[in-house]
Each structure stands twice: as structure tokens, then as C-alpha cells.
mmCIF file of C-alpha atoms in Angstrom:
data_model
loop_
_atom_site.group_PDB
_atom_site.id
_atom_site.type_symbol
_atom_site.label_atom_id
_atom_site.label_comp_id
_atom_site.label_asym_id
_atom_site.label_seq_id
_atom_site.Cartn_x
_atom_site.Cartn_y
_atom_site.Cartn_z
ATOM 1 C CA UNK A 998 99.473 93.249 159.189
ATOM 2 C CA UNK A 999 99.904 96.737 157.338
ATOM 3 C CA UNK A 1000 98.975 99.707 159.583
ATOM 4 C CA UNK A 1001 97.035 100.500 156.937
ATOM 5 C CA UNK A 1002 94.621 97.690 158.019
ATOM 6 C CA UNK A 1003 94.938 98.674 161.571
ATOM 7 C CA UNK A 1004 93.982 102.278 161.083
ATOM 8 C CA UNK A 1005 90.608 101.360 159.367
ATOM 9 C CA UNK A 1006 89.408 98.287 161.628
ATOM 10 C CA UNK A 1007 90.305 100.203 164.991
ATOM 11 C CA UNK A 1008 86.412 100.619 165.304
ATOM 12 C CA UNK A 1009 85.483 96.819 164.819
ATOM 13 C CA UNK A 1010 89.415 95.889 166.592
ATOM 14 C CA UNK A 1011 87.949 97.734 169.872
ATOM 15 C CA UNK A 1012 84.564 95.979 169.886
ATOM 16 C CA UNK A 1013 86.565 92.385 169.205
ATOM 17 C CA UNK A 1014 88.353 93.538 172.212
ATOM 18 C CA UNK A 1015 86.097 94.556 175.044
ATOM 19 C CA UNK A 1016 84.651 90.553 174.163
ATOM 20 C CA UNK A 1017 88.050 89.012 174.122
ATOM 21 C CA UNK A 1018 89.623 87.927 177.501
ATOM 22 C CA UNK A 1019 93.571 88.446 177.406
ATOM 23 C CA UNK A 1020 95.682 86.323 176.320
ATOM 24 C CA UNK A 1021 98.624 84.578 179.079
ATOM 25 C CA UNK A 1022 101.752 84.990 178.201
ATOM 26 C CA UNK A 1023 103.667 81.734 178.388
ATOM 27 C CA UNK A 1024 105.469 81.326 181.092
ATOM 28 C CA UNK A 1025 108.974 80.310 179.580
ATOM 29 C CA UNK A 1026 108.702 83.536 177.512
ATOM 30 C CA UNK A 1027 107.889 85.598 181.238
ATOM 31 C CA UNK A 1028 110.991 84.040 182.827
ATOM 32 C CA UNK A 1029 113.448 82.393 180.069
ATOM 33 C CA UNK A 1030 114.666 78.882 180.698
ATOM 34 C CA UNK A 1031 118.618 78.700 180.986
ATOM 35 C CA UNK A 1032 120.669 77.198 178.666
ATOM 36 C CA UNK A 1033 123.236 74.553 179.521
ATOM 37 C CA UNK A 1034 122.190 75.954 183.374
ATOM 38 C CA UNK A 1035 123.453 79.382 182.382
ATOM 39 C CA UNK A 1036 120.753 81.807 184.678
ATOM 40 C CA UNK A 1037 123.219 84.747 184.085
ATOM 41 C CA UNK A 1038 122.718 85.304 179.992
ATOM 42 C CA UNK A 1039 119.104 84.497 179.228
ATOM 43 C CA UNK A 1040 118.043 84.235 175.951
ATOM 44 C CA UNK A 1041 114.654 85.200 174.252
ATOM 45 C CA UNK A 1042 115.113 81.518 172.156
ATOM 46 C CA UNK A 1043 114.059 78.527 173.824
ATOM 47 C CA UNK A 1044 117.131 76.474 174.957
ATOM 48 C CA UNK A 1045 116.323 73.642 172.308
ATOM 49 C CA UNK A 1046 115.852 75.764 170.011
ATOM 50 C CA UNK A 1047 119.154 77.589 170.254
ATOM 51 C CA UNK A 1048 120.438 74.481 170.464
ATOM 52 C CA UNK A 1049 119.334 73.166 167.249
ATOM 53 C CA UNK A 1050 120.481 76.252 165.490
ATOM 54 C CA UNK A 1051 123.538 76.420 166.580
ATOM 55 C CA UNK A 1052 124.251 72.799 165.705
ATOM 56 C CA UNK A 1053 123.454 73.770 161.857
ATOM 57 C CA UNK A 1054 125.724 76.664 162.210
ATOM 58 C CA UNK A 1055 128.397 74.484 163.311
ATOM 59 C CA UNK A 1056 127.250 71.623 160.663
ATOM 60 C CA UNK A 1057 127.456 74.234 158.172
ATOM 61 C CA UNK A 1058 130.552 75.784 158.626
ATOM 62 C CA UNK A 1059 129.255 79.440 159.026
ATOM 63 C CA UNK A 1060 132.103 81.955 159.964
ATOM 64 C CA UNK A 1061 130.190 85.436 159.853
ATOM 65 C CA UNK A 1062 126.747 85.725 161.458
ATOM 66 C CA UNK A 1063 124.836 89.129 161.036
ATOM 67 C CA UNK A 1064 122.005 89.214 163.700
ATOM 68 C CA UNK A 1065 119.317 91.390 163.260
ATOM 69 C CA UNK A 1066 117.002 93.128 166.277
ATOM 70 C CA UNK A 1067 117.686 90.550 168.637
ATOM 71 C CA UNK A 1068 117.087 91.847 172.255
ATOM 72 C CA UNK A 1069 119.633 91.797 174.995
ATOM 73 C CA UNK A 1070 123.171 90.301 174.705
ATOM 74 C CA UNK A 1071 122.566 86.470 175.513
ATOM 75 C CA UNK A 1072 122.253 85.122 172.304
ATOM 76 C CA UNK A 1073 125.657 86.770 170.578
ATOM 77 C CA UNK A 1074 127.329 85.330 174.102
ATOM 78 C CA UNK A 1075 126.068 81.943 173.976
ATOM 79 C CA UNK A 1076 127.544 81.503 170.219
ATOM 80 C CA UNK A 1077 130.608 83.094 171.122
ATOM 81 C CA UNK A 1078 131.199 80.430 173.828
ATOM 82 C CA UNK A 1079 129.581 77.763 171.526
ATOM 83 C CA UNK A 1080 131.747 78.387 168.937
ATOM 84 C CA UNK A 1081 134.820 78.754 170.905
ATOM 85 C CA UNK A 1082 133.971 75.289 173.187
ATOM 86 C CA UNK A 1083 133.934 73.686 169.036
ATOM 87 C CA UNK A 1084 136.757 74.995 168.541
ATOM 88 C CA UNK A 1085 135.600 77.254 165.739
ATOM 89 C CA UNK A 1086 135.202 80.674 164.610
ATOM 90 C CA UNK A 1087 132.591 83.038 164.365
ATOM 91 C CA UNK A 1088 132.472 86.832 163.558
ATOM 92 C CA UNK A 1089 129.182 87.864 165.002
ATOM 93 C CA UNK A 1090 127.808 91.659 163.699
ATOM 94 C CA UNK A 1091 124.510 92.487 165.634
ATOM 95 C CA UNK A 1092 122.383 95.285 164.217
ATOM 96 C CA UNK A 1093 119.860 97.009 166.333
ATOM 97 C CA UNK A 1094 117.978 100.185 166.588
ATOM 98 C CA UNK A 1095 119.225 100.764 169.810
ATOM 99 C CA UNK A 1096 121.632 99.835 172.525
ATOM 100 C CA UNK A 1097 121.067 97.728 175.563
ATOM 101 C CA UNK A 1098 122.419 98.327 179.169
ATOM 102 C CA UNK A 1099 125.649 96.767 179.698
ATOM 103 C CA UNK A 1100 125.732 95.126 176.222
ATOM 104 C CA UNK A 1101 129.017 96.344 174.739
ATOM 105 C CA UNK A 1102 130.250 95.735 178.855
ATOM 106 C CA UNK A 1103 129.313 91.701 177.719
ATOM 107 C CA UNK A 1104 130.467 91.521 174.459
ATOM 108 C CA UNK A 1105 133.944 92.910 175.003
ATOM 109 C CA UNK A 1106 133.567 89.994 177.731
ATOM 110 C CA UNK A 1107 132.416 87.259 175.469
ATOM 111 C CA UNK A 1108 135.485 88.089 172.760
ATOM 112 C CA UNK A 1109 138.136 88.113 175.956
ATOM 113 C CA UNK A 1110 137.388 84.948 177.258
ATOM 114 C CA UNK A 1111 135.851 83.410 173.825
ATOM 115 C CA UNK A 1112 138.258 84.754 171.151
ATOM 116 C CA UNK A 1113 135.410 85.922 169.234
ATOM 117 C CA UNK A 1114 135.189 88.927 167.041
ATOM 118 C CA UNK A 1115 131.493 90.764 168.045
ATOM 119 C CA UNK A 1116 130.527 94.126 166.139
ATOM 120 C CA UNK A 1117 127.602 96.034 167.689
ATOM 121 C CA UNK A 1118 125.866 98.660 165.539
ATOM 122 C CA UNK A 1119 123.318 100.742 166.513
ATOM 123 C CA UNK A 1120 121.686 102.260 163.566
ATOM 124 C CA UNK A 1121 118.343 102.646 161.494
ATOM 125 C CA UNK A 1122 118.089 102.295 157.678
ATOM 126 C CA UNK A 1123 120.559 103.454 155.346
ATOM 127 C CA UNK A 1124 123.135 104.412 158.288
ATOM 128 C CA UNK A 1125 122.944 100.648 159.246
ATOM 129 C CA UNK A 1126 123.563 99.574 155.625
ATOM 130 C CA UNK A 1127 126.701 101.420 155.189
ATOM 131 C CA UNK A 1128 127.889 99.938 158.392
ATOM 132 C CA UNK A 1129 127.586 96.594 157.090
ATOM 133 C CA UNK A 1130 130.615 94.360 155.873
ATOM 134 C CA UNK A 1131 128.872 91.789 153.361
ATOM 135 C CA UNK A 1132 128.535 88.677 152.476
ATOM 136 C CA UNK A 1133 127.727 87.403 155.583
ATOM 137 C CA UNK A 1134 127.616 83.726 155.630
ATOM 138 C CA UNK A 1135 123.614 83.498 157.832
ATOM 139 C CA UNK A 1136 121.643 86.352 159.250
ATOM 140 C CA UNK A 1137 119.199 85.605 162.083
ATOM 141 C CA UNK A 1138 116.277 87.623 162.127
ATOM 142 C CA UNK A 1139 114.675 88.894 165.371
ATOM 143 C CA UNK A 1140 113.617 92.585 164.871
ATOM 144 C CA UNK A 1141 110.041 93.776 163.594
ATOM 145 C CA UNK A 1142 107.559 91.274 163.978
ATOM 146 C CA UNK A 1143 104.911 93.089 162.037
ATOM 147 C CA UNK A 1144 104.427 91.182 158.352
ATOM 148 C CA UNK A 1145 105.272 94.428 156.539
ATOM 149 C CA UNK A 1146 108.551 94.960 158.810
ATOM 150 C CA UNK A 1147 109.395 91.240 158.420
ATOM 151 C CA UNK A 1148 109.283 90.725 155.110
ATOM 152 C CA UNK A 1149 111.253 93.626 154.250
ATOM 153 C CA UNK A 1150 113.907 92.565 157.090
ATOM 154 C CA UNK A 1151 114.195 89.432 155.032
ATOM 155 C CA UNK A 1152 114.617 90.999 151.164
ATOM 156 C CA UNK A 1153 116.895 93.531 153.176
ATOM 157 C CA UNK A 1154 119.126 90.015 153.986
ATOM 158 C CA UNK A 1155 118.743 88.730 150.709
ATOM 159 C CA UNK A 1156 120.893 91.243 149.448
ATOM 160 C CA UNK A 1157 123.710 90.686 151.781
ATOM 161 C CA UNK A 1158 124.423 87.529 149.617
ATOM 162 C CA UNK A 1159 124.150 84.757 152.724
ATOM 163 C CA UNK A 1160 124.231 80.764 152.338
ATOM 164 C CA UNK A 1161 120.920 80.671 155.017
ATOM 165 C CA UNK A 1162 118.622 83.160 156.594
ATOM 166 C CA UNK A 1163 116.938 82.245 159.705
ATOM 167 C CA UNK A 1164 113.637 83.871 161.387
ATOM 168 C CA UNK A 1165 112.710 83.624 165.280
ATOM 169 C CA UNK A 1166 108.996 83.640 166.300
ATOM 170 C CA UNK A 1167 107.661 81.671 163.259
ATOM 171 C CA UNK A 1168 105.055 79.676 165.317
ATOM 172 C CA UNK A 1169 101.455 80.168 164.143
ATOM 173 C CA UNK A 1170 99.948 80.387 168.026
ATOM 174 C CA UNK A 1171 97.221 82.202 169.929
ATOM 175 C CA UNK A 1172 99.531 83.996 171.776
ATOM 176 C CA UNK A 1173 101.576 85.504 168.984
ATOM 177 C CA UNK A 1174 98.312 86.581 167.216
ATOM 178 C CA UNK A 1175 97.152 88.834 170.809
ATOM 179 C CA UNK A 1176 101.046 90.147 170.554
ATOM 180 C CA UNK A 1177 100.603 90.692 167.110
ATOM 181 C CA UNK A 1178 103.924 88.671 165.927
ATOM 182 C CA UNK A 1179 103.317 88.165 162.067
ATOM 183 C CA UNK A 1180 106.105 86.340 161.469
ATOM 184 C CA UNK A 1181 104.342 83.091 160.877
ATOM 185 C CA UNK A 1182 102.701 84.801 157.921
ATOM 186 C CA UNK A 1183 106.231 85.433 156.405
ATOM 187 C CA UNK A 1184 107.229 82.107 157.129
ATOM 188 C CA UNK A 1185 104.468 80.371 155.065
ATOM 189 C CA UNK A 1186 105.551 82.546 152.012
ATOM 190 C CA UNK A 1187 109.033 81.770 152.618
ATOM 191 C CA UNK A 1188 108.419 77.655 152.736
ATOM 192 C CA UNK A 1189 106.697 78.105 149.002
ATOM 193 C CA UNK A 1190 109.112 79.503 147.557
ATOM 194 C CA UNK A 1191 112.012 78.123 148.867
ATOM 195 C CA UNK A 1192 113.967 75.530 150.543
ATOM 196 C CA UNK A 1193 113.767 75.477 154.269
ATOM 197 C CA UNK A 1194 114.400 73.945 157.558
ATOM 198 C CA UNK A 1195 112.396 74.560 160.892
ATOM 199 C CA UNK A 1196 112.122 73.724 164.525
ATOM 200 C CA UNK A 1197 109.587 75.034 166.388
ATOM 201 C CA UNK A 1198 107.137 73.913 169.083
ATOM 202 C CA UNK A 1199 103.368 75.008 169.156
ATOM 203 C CA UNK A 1200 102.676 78.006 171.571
ATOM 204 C CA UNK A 1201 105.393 80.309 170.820
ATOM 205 C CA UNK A 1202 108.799 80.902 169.210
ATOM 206 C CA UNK A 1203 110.443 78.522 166.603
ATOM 207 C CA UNK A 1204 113.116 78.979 164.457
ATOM 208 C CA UNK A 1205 113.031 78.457 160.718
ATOM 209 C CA UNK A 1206 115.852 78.372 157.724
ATOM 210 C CA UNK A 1207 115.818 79.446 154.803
ATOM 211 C CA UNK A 1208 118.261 77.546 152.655
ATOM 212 C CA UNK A 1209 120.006 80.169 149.707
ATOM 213 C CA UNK A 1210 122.897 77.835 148.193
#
């Protein structure tokens, strides 16, 4: 929602509150299932939900990924590995406002052993833009959850000229309405007015497409 709305409900968003009993995380978000067994490099995505992605990256012969907000350094490590078990190439860019612990120690890792090209910036607005090296053949979304945020993450990729842009988080749950994950709202726009692919599960996370070519 707009912060706009936020700022003149907070009076009726309190009362709702004090009546409403919390909401439990889920417990694969609290403590992230491995994928492929991998307990080291835990991603945010569920495993078969990774997994599916990845196999229409592969299917689709994308060659430069731009990820955008994702936390941690699991993700950008599990395609360089994927990729590089395919025998195929992938030059990952991931943008984010800032910089994790240990995450350029993993990705320097990832393109040793992986033969991967992975370019971390760690910028905000126009500073990220000029950093950028477009077209980039997908962007993945994971950054501001927030419908205003979201939505302007996603025209932001549209003018980076990709084949597909995909968007974590696109489940319409209970528990992403208590964390306040609007991405769902996004999503429905995004399935009217174009062609799109999804996998997704019913309490949280999911991964949709959006297909550009």
C-alpha cells in the first residue's frame, strides 16, 4: 500500500491491531529448507521453487541475469553452480542497497570454483542505474515488497530491455498480508496485462514470470 494510506488509517490500523492475534511465521521461511542438501547457502526461495526457475532459465537460454534486492548470497551461488553443473553460462549482476557479511568473500568463491562472472553493486537510485550494463536477458525481483516500491522495481526492469522478468513473494496469503508483502497485488496487474508463468504454493513465496518476447 502507499504510505500515504498508512499515515491516515494509523488510528483505525492500531485498533485492528490490539483485536488481531499475530500472525506465525511459517516455519520454512524461520529456518530455510536446503537445496539439493546444501545447509551451508540457504536461500530465501523455497527449494522447488528455485528449482523450477532455474529450469526455465536453463530452457530459455538466459546468459545475463540482473537480480534485484535479493538478501544474502545463496541464491547468486546456487545458479552459479547450476549453471556451471549444465554446462552453461551465466553473468549474474546483483543490485542491492546494501552489502551483506561475507558476500563478496562467496561470490569471488562461487566464480573460482563455478567459472561464473558475479557483479555485486551496492547502490540506490540513479547511482545504481549508471552501474548497470543493459540488456540483461531476465531480472529477478526480490527488493521492496511494498506495492508502490514493487511496481516501480518492475517499470525500472522494463527498461533494461529483458526477454522475462520474474517476482518472488507473489502468493496472496495471510501471512504476507501481517508482513505487509504487496507483491501479490503487483502480480495480479501484471497477469492482465501480460503473458506470464507462475509457481507458487499457498502460504508464502512463489515465483512468477513475466514473459516480454
Amino acid at each position: 500500500y502507499y504510505p500515504e494510506f498508512w499515515r491516515t488509517a494509523e488510528p483505525a490500523l492500531q485498533r485492528w491491531q490490539a483485536s488481531v492475534k499475530p500472525c506465525r511465521a511459517p516455519a520454512d521461511l524461520v529456518t530455510p529448507r536446503p537445496y539439493n542438501d546444501n545447509t551451508k547457502h540457504l536461500m530465501e526461495q523455497k527449494p522447488e521453487e528455485f528449482a523450477w526457475l532455474l529450469d526455465v532459465l536453463l530452457r530459455e537460454k538466459v546468459d545475463r541475469l540482473l537480480v534485484v534486492g535479493s538478501k544474502g548470497s545463496a541464491l547468486e551461488w546456487h545458479l552459479a553452480r547450476q549453471f556451471f553443473a549444465n554446462q552453461r553460462q551465466l553473468e549474474i549482476t546483483t543490485l542491492k542497497s546494501q552489502q551483506d557479511p561475507d558476500e563478496v568473500e562467496v561470490f569471488r568463491g562461487a566464480e573460482e570454483h563455478f567459472g561464473q562472472r558475479i557483479n555485486l553493486i551496492v547502490a540506490n537510485g540513479s547511482l545504481a542505474s549508471a552501474q548497470l550494463a543493459p540488456p540483461y536477458t531476465a531480472v529477478f525481483l526480490d527488493g521492496d515488497h511494498g506495492y508502490k516500491g514493487c511496481r516501480a522495481d518492475f517499470d525500472f526492469a522494463l527498461t533494461l530491455s529483458p526477454r522475462f522478468i520474474a517476482l518472488h513473494d507473489i502468493v496472496d496469503s495471510d501471512w504476507h498480508a501481517y508482513a505487509r508483502c504487496c507483491v501479490s497485488r503487483v502480480w495480479n496487474e501484471l497477469k492482465a496485462d501480460y503473458r506470464t508463468l507462475e509457481q507458487a504454493s499457498d502460504e508464502w513465496g512463489g515465483i512468477g514470470i513475466v514473459t516480454l518476447d
